[in-house]
Amino acid sequence: MIERILTTELADHQGEEIHLAGWVHRIRELGAVSFVLLRDRSGIAQLVYDGAVDFGNETVVRVTGTVEANEKAPGGFELRVTATDVLAAAASDLPIAVNQESEVGIDALLDNPIVSLRIPRVRSIFALQATIAQAFANHLRSQEFTEIKSSKLIGSGTEGGTGLFTVDYFGERVYLAQSPQFYKQAMVASGMERVFEIGAAYRAEKHDTPRHLNEYVSLDVEMGFIAGHEDLMDLEVGLLGAIFEEVQERHADTLERFGASVPSAEQMQKTPRIDHEEAKGIIADRTGKKAFEINPEGERELCSWALDEHGVEAVFVTAYPRKKRPFYTYPDGIKTKSFDLLFRGLEITTGGQRIHEYDMLLETLPKFGLTEEGLGDYCTIFKYGCPPHGGFAIGLERLTQQILGLSNVKEASLFPRDRKRVRP
Amino acid sequence: MIERILTTELADHQGEEIHLAGWVHRIRELGAVSFVLLRDRSGIAQLVYDGAVDFGNETVVRVTGTVEANEKAPGGFELRVTATDVLAAAASDLPIAVNQESEVGIDALLDNPIVSLRIPRVRSIFALQATIAQAFANHLRSQEFTEIKSSKLIGSGTEGGTGLFTVDYFGERVYLAQSPQFYKQAMVASGMERVFEIGAAYRAEKHDTPRHLNEYVSLDVEMGFIAGHEDLMDLEVGLLGAIFEEVQERHADTLERFGASVPSAEQMQKTPRIDHEEAKGIIADRTGKKAFEINPEGERELCSWALDEHGVEAVFVTAYPRKKRPFYTYPDGIKTKSFDLLFRGLEITTGGQRIHEYDMLLETLPKFGLTEEGLGDYCTIFKYGCPPHGGFAIGLERLTQQILGLSNVKEASLFPRDRKRVRP
C-alpha cells in the first residue's frame, strides 16, 4: 500500500512512490508544465504536473507521485504527480488571500477568522501557543502540581460584582468567573497543596485596546506552604524559563518568521524585583516626568530599564499598596506581599501571597466593604485550617503576543471576543 | 537548614532531623504520649508527642523531629516531634468528618464541597482525573494533534437552540457552547488537520440523574484525512488504552481504595463494533424484551454482552439512523457513519465522520429544518475546501465515574453544577 507522508518528509523518500494530501496553496501554470504548492499540517511542498491543472486554490487533494530532487523546489525535493484525487472542491471567492507573503491587515484577519487561520503565518501562532500551555503544565507537574478544572459558573463575584457577565441559570442570575481564585485556594486548603488550571476567564469590561480580551485563557497557579511571595517569583521565573526553552526548541521557524526571540532560562533568572515606589522612581528618572501610577508607558520604560541594567526584558514590581490589590492579598504594613510581572512592556502576570488566617480575613473584609456572608463559601476555606499560600496567573494570549511581538492580543486568540465580536 | 520532606518520604530519612508540614488528621492521646496523624499532599504519617497536644483536627502545622522506625506506624516510620509551629488554627465545628474510614453520604459530600475535598478518598478522585486529562493530551500529541482553546461564548447554537444557557453579552443575548464542534472542525479545515481540546461544555437540561451535569469537561478530538469513522474508533481504543495504562501505573492505590480496575490496552483493542440494529437484537436476546431504543438498561446489557463475548466491558454502537444524529453527521444511506462508545454500562463518547463537502451540507440543511444563514459562519468552513474528517468527545467526569465505579457523576466534578447547585 502506498503511504501518505507529510510535505516536510519528501527528502526521506527520494525515488519512492508516495501520497501527499493537503490544500492547494498556489498554482503556477507554464504551459507544458504546472507547479503546484501543496500545504499540509507540516508545511508546503512542490508538485509538478504535465500541462495545466483543473483545480483551483484551496482544493483539498490527495496526490500520488514519485519524489525527485530539485534544488529549486522548497526543501530541495518535489513530487512528480501521476494521479490526483480531489477530496473537496473550494469556491474561488476567498475573502482574503491565504497564499501571499505580504501580511493581511488585522481587521481583515479578525473579520474572516475561518479563512485567515489557513494562512500559515496565522496558524503558526496557535501551534506555538499550544506549546506554551503544554510547557506550563509539564513544568508544574515536574514540581508536583496537580491540574484542576473548576466551574466557570459562579453564584457570586469574589472580586466584586463589576465586570461580570451574567448568565441565566434556570431562572437564577449567576456569573461567568473572572478567575479561578476561589477554587484554586480551596484546593490548596483541601490538601492538594499545589494546583494549576488552564481555563477560560471572563471580563465584561468595555475596553477596546490592543491588550484586552473579554474572554481569555488564564494559566493559573496556586501553591501552599510558601515562606512568602518571593517563593512565587522564584517559581515563575523557572516556569517561564522552561516555557521559553521549549518554544525556542520547537518553534524556531515561527520565531524567525515573526522576527522574534525568547529570553533564555538563564536570562529569566536575572529578572529584577523592585518595589512599587522604586519603580515609579525609575520611571521618573528615565522620562523626566513624575510618575503617579505605572501606566502603559511606565511599563515599557521599566522593561527597557531591566534590559539595560539586568539584560532581560522582564521585571517584577512588588509591594503594591494595599488599596490597589484585592482584599485577599497578604498585607505587609500599608503595602502587600504582591507582585506584577512586566514582560517586554506589558503586564503578563499578577500574583502574590494570600491571607490564609481566618481571623485576619474577617478583620480585613470590612476595610474593603465586604462581609463574610456576601462572599458565599469563600471564608470556609480558611475556617478549617489553610496553609500559607499564594499564586499567580499568566494570560496565555498576552504571553503569546509578547513572545511574537504581535501588535494586538486579538491576534493571539483563535476566536477573539470583544465588544463587537461574539461570532463565529 | 532543615528540609521539609513529605509524609511518604520518612523511610528515606531514618535517624535524620527533618520538617513535615500538613494538616492534623487525627489525634490519639494516651496520657504519657500522643499519636497524631499528619496529612499532606502525598499521604499520612504518624507524629509522636510526649504528653498531650494543644491543637485540634485540621490545624495546619509545621513540625520538626527525628525519623524513627516503628512497625506499628503507617509506612513503618514515625516522627518523634521536638517542635511544632502552628501555621493556621482550625475551627472545631467541621460539618462533616474528614478522618473517618466510613464513607460520607453523597448529599453531605455535595453540600459541603470545600470541606469534603479534605477527605483523602475524595481528593484522590481528582488526582486520578488529572492523570486522565494529561494522558489524553499526551497520547494525542504523540500522534501529532495540536491543542486548541476555543471560545465558550457563541452567537448562535450550531446544534439548535434547545438546552443552551443564555449570557448577556453587552446587551446582546448569546449562549454558552454545548461543544467545540464548530471550532474543532474549523481548525481541521484551516490546515491544522488534527486537533484536541480540553474545555468546559454546558447543557441547560433539566436532568437530575446520576449521569448528568449541567457543566462538564469535554475531551474533544477532531481528525482530518480519515478514510471513515473506523479510523476514529481505532484512534479511540488506542487513546483509552493509553489513558488506562497511565491510570493503572500512577493510581493503583486509588483503584484499590475504590475496589476498581481498568481494562488493559490489549483488552481495549478487542472492543467490538456492532451496528445499532444488531445492538437492539442483542438486548432483545438477553432480556427477552423487544428493544425499541437503547435505553440505560440496554447500555448495561450491551456492555455485559461485550464482556462475555469479547472480554472487555466496552462496545461501539455504530450506524445510528440519520434522524437520531446531528445534521453534520456523514450519511450512509438512511444510516450514518457514527458511533457511541459504551463503557461499563454508560455512554462515554459520541463520535463520527462529519459532512465535509459543501454541496452535500447545503442539500442536508433543509432536511433538518436549518438554513445556511441560520448557522452563522459554519458553512464557510466547508466552502473553501475541507478534508474528510471526524471526531469524538469523551466526558471527563463520566470516564472518571466509570473507572472508579462512582454511583453519581457529580462525585467526579470538583464543584458540580446541577439544578440545585451553582455554589460554591
Short mmCIF file of C-alpha atoms in Angstrom, two decimals, chain A residues 77-335:
data_model
loop_
_atom_site.label_atom_id
_atom_site.label_comp_id
_atom_site.label_asym_id
_atom_site.label_seq_id
_atom_site.Cartn_x
_atom_site.Cartn_y
_atom_site.Cartn_z
CA PHE A 77 12.56 17.96 -3.34
CA GLU A 78 9.34 17.85 -5.30
CA LEU A 79 6.66 15.34 -6.25
CA ARG A 80 6.11 14.43 -9.90
CA VAL A 81 2.39 13.71 -9.82
CA THR A 82 0.85 10.70 -11.58
CA ALA A 83 -2.64 10.80 -10.05
CA THR A 84 -4.82 13.35 -8.25
CA ASP A 85 -7.96 12.67 -6.17
CA VAL A 86 -9.98 15.76 -5.40
CA LEU A 87 -11.25 15.22 -1.83
CA ALA A 88 -13.13 18.52 -1.63
CA ALA A 89 -13.67 21.40 -4.04
CA ALA A 90 -13.13 25.00 -2.98
CA ALA A 91 -15.05 28.10 -4.00
CA SER A 92 -12.94 30.68 -5.79
CA ASP A 93 -14.20 33.77 -3.94
CA LEU A 94 -11.87 33.68 -0.92
CA PRO A 95 -12.48 36.89 1.07
CA ILE A 96 -8.76 37.24 1.80
CA ALA A 97 -5.75 35.72 0.10
CA VAL A 98 -4.14 32.96 2.13
CA ASN A 99 -1.08 32.35 -0.04
CA GLN A 100 0.59 35.76 -0.13
CA GLU A 101 3.83 36.70 1.56
CA SER A 102 2.57 40.17 2.40
CA GLU A 103 0.72 40.48 5.68
CA VAL A 104 -3.05 40.83 5.71
CA GLY A 105 -4.31 43.75 7.84
CA ILE A 106 -5.60 42.93 11.29
CA ASP A 107 -9.21 43.97 10.62
CA ALA A 108 -9.40 41.70 7.59
CA LEU A 109 -7.92 38.85 9.65
CA LEU A 110 -10.32 39.32 12.54
CA ASP A 111 -13.35 39.73 10.29
CA ASN A 112 -12.60 36.46 8.47
CA PRO A 113 -11.25 34.12 11.16
CA ILE A 114 -12.37 30.89 9.49
CA VAL A 115 -10.37 31.74 6.39
CA SER A 116 -7.49 33.63 7.98
CA LEU A 117 -6.47 30.57 10.02
CA ARG A 118 -5.49 28.99 6.68
CA ILE A 119 -2.63 31.49 6.39
CA PRO A 120 0.46 29.58 7.54
CA ARG A 121 1.74 32.59 9.46
CA VAL A 122 -1.53 32.91 11.38
CA ARG A 123 -1.82 29.20 12.12
CA SER A 124 1.75 29.07 13.40
CA ILE A 125 0.80 31.48 16.22
CA PHE A 126 -1.53 28.84 17.64
CA ALA A 127 0.87 25.94 17.25
CA LEU A 128 3.32 27.97 19.33
CA GLN A 129 0.57 28.84 21.81
CA ALA A 130 -0.22 25.14 22.28
CA THR A 131 3.43 24.60 23.21
CA ILE A 132 3.25 27.39 25.82
CA ALA A 133 0.29 25.67 27.51
CA GLN A 134 1.95 22.26 27.32
CA ALA A 135 5.26 23.50 28.74
CA PHE A 136 3.43 25.37 31.51
CA ALA A 137 1.65 22.17 32.57
CA ASN A 138 4.70 19.95 32.23
CA HIS A 139 6.95 22.20 34.30
CA LEU A 140 4.39 22.45 37.08
CA ARG A 141 3.78 18.69 37.06
CA SER A 142 7.52 18.20 37.46
CA GLN A 143 7.14 20.25 40.67
CA GLU A 144 4.26 18.05 41.87
CA PHE A 145 1.44 20.41 40.97
CA THR A 146 -1.93 18.82 40.15
CA GLU A 147 -4.16 20.11 37.36
CA ILE A 148 -7.69 21.12 38.37
CA LYS A 149 -10.84 22.02 36.42
CA SER A 150 -13.07 24.42 38.30
CA SER A 151 -16.52 25.73 37.48
CA LYS A 152 -16.86 28.87 35.37
CA LEU A 153 -20.43 29.46 36.59
CA ILE A 154 -20.38 31.23 39.91
CA GLY A 155 -23.16 32.30 42.22
CA SER A 156 -21.40 35.46 43.38
CA GLY A 157 -18.36 37.52 42.46
CA THR A 158 -15.41 37.03 44.80
CA GLU A 159 -13.71 40.09 43.41
CA GLY A 160 -16.81 42.25 43.45
CA GLY A 161 -19.71 42.41 41.04
CA THR A 162 -18.29 44.76 38.43
CA GLY A 163 -17.01 43.44 35.16
CA LEU A 164 -19.01 40.22 35.34
CA PHE A 165 -21.06 38.67 32.54
CA THR A 166 -24.42 37.40 33.76
CA VAL A 167 -25.89 34.01 32.89
CA ASP A 168 -29.48 32.86 33.20
CA TYR A 169 -29.11 29.60 35.13
CA PHE A 170 -32.57 28.01 35.22
CA GLY A 171 -34.03 31.40 36.06
CA GLU A 172 -31.33 32.38 38.55
CA ARG A 173 -28.86 35.16 37.79
CA VAL A 174 -25.28 33.85 38.04
CA TYR A 175 -21.93 34.97 36.63
CA LEU A 176 -19.05 33.85 34.44
CA ALA A 177 -15.92 33.56 36.58
CA GLN A 178 -13.28 36.26 36.26
CA SER A 179 -10.67 33.89 37.64
CA PRO A 180 -10.48 30.54 39.43
CA GLN A 181 -9.06 32.33 42.50
CA PHE A 182 -11.61 30.93 44.95
CA TYR A 183 -11.26 27.39 43.64
CA LYS A 184 -7.52 27.19 43.48
CA GLN A 185 -7.30 28.46 47.05
CA ALA A 186 -9.89 25.87 48.09
CA MET A 187 -7.84 23.10 46.51
CA VAL A 188 -4.63 24.22 48.23
CA ALA A 189 -6.50 24.20 51.54
CA SER A 190 -8.05 20.80 50.78
CA GLY A 191 -4.61 19.25 50.95
CA MET A 192 -3.72 19.18 47.27
CA GLU A 193 -1.22 21.93 48.19
CA ARG A 194 -0.05 22.72 44.66
CA VAL A 195 -2.50 23.19 41.83
CA PHE A 196 -2.73 24.72 38.40
CA GLU A 197 -5.54 25.33 35.98
CA ILE A 198 -5.71 26.21 32.31
CA GLY A 199 -9.14 27.64 31.72
CA ALA A 200 -11.29 30.42 30.36
CA ALA A 201 -11.67 33.68 32.26
CA TYR A 202 -14.21 36.40 31.54
CA ARG A 203 -14.09 40.17 31.92
CA ALA A 204 -17.17 42.16 30.98
CA GLU A 205 -15.09 45.29 30.55
CA LYS A 206 -15.72 47.75 27.79
CA HIS A 207 -12.05 48.12 26.96
CA ASP A 208 -11.23 48.08 23.31
CA THR A 209 -7.44 48.16 23.36
CA PRO A 210 -4.72 46.05 21.72
CA ARG A 211 -4.16 44.33 25.07
CA HIS A 212 -7.62 43.38 26.29
CA LEU A 213 -9.91 40.46 25.53
CA ASN A 214 -13.33 39.82 27.07
CA GLU A 215 -12.64 36.05 27.16
CA TYR A 216 -9.12 34.75 27.59
CA VAL A 217 -7.21 31.68 28.71
CA SER A 218 -5.77 32.05 32.17
CA LEU A 219 -2.76 29.97 33.21
CA ASP A 220 -3.35 29.80 36.95
CA VAL A 221 -1.01 28.60 39.68
CA GLU A 222 -1.51 28.30 43.45
CA MET A 223 0.99 26.87 45.94
CA GLY A 224 0.79 26.06 49.63
CA PHE A 225 3.44 26.17 52.35
CA ILE A 226 5.31 29.11 50.88
CA ALA A 227 7.57 31.27 53.02
CA GLY A 228 6.45 34.40 51.17
CA HIS A 229 5.74 35.87 47.77
CA GLU A 230 9.42 35.53 46.89
CA ASP A 231 8.86 31.77 46.53
CA LEU A 232 6.23 32.51 43.90
CA MET A 233 8.53 34.77 41.91
CA ASP A 234 11.19 32.05 42.07
CA LEU A 235 8.65 29.58 40.76
CA GLU A 236 7.55 31.90 37.98
CA VAL A 237 10.99 32.68 36.57
CA GLY A 238 11.75 28.96 36.46
CA LEU A 239 8.40 28.30 34.83
CA LEU A 240 8.79 30.99 32.18
CA GLY A 241 12.37 29.89 31.52
CA ALA A 242 11.11 26.35 30.87
CA ILE A 243 8.35 27.65 28.58
CA PHE A 244 10.77 29.82 26.61
CA GLU A 245 13.24 26.95 26.16
CA GLU A 246 10.50 24.72 24.79
CA VAL A 247 9.25 27.46 22.45
CA GLN A 248 12.80 28.06 21.21
CA GLU A 249 13.40 24.37 20.62
CA ARG A 250 10.15 23.60 18.81
CA HIS A 251 9.20 26.87 17.12
CA ALA A 252 12.47 28.41 15.97
CA ASP A 253 10.96 28.75 12.47
CA THR A 254 7.94 30.64 13.80
CA LEU A 255 10.12 32.94 15.91
CA GLU A 256 12.18 33.65 12.81
CA ARG A 257 9.06 34.30 10.72
CA PHE A 258 7.96 36.96 13.23
CA GLY A 259 11.48 38.34 13.73
CA ALA A 260 11.12 37.33 17.37
CA SER A 261 13.23 35.69 20.04
CA VAL A 262 12.73 34.48 23.60
CA PRO A 263 14.90 35.14 26.65
CA SER A 264 16.94 32.15 27.81
CA ALA A 265 16.19 30.40 31.09
CA GLU A 266 19.41 31.96 32.46
CA GLN A 267 18.27 35.45 31.48
CA MET A 268 14.91 34.92 33.18
CA GLN A 269 16.73 34.07 36.42
CA LYS A 270 18.16 37.61 36.37
CA THR A 271 14.69 39.23 36.36
CA PRO A 272 14.96 42.13 38.85
CA ARG A 273 12.43 42.64 41.65
CA ILE A 274 11.71 46.24 42.52
CA ASP A 275 9.09 47.67 44.77
CA HIS A 276 6.28 49.84 43.51
CA GLU A 277 7.78 53.08 44.86
CA GLU A 278 11.20 52.28 43.42
CA ALA A 279 9.54 51.51 40.08
CA LYS A 280 7.91 54.95 39.98
CA GLY A 281 11.30 56.48 40.76
CA ILE A 282 12.94 54.67 37.86
CA ILE A 283 10.19 55.82 35.51
CA ALA A 284 10.59 59.40 36.70
CA ASP A 285 14.37 59.25 36.27
CA ARG A 286 14.14 57.90 32.75
CA THR A 287 11.28 60.05 31.48
CA GLY A 288 11.95 63.22 33.41
CA LYS A 289 8.27 63.22 34.48
CA LYS A 290 6.91 62.37 37.89
CA ALA A 291 5.05 59.01 37.80
CA PHE A 292 1.89 58.89 39.92
CA GLU A 293 0.89 55.50 38.54
CA ILE A 294 2.60 52.83 36.50
CA ASN A 295 0.77 53.36 33.23
CA PRO A 296 1.43 51.54 29.94
CA GLU A 297 4.23 53.97 29.09
CA GLY A 298 5.75 53.34 32.52
CA GLU A 299 5.55 49.58 31.99
CA ARG A 300 7.50 49.92 28.76
CA GLU A 301 10.05 52.15 30.47
CA LEU A 302 10.59 49.67 33.31
CA CYS A 303 11.21 46.78 30.91
CA SER A 304 13.62 48.95 28.97
CA TRP A 305 15.41 49.73 32.27
CA ALA A 306 15.52 45.99 33.15
CA LEU A 307 17.07 45.20 29.78
CA ASP A 308 19.68 47.95 30.21
CA GLU A 309 20.55 47.09 33.81
CA HIS A 310 19.91 43.35 34.06
CA GLY A 311 19.99 42.05 30.50
CA VAL A 312 16.40 40.80 30.49
CA GLU A 313 13.20 42.49 29.26
CA ALA A 314 11.27 41.47 32.35
CA VAL A 315 10.80 42.98 35.80
CA PHE A 316 8.77 42.14 38.89
CA VAL A 317 7.11 45.13 40.52
CA THR A 318 6.34 44.25 44.15
CA ALA A 319 4.84 45.74 47.29
CA TYR A 320 1.78 47.36 45.74
CA PRO A 321 -0.20 49.50 48.17
CA ARG A 322 -2.96 47.63 49.90
CA LYS A 323 -5.75 49.63 48.33
CA LYS A 324 -4.57 48.74 44.83
CA ARG A 325 -4.82 44.96 45.38
CA PRO A 326 -7.75 42.63 46.06
CA PHE A 327 -8.87 42.14 49.67
CA TYR A 328 -7.31 38.66 49.90
CA THR A 329 -3.78 39.93 49.27
CA TYR A 330 -1.45 39.35 52.23
CA PRO A 331 -0.71 42.68 53.89
CA ASP A 332 2.76 43.95 54.68
CA GLY A 333 2.02 47.13 56.67
CA ILE A 334 0.29 49.51 54.25
CA LYS A 335 1.76 47.55 51.38
#
